[in-house]
CSV table of C-alpha atoms in Angstrom, one decimal:
chain,number,residue,atom,x,y,z
A,60,UNK,CA,191.6,106.7,274.7
A,61,UNK,CA,189.6,107.6,278.0
A,62,UNK,CA,190.0,106.0,281.3
A,63,UNK,CA,187.1,105.1,283.0
A,64,UNK,CA,186.5,104.3,286.8
A,65,UNK,CA,184.3,101.7,288.8
A,66,UNK,CA,183.0,102.6,291.7
A,67,UNK,CA,185.1,99.7,293.4
A,68,UNK,CA,188.1,101.3,292.0
A,69,UNK,CA,188.3,99.2,288.5
A,70,UNK,CA,189.7,101.0,286.0
A,71,UNK,CA,189.2,100.0,282.1
A,72,UNK,CA,192.2,101.0,280.1
A,73,UNK,CA,191.2,101.1,276.7
A,74,UNK,CA,195.1,100.1,276.0
A,75,UNK,CA,194.3,96.8,277.4
A,76,UNK,CA,190.9,96.0,276.6
A,77,UNK,CA,189.2,93.5,279.0
A,78,UNK,CA,190.7,90.1,277.6
A,79,UNK,CA,188.8,87.8,280.3
A,80,UNK,CA,185.4,89.2,278.6
A,81,UNK,CA,186.3,89.3,275.1
A,82,UNK,CA,187.4,93.0,274.7
A,83,UNK,CA,190.0,93.6,272.5
A,84,UNK,CA,193.0,96.2,273.4
A,85,UNK,CA,192.3,99.6,271.7
A,86,UNK,CA,188.1,99.2,272.6
A,87,UNK,CA,187.2,102.3,273.5
A,88,UNK,CA,184.8,102.5,276.7
A,89,UNK,CA,181.9,104.3,274.5
A,90,UNK,CA,182.3,101.3,272.2
A,91,UNK,CA,181.9,98.4,274.7
A,92,UNK,CA,178.6,96.6,274.0
A,93,UNK,CA,175.8,97.7,276.6
A,94,UNK,CA,175.9,94.4,278.7
A,95,UNK,CA,179.5,94.8,278.8
A,96,UNK,CA,180.2,95.5,283.2
A,97,UNK,CA,182.1,95.4,285.5
A,98,UNK,CA,184.7,92.5,285.7
A,99,UNK,CA,185.8,92.8,289.4
A,100,UNK,CA,182.2,93.8,291.2
A,101,UNK,CA,179.7,93.6,288.2
A,102,UNK,CA,178.9,97.0,288.0
A,103,UNK,CA,177.3,98.7,284.9
A,104,UNK,CA,178.4,100.7,282.4
A,105,UNK,CA,176.6,103.8,283.4
A,106,UNK,CA,178.1,103.4,286.7
A,107,UNK,CA,181.7,104.5,285.7
A,108,UNK,CA,182.7,107.9,285.4
A,109,UNK,CA,185.8,109.2,283.3
A,110,UNK,CA,189.2,109.5,285.2
A,111,UNK,CA,190.9,112.6,284.3
């Protein structure tokens, strides 16, 4: 699964999920709820880009 990076430098890794916000490990970025935001800076999902 692909990792996605926020402008602030936070990288969403689907293998880790986002435990603090109730996102289970193994959750693909595309499957995150639309209301999910960067846990570091609060940026919306659409501000992230795929890490090559």
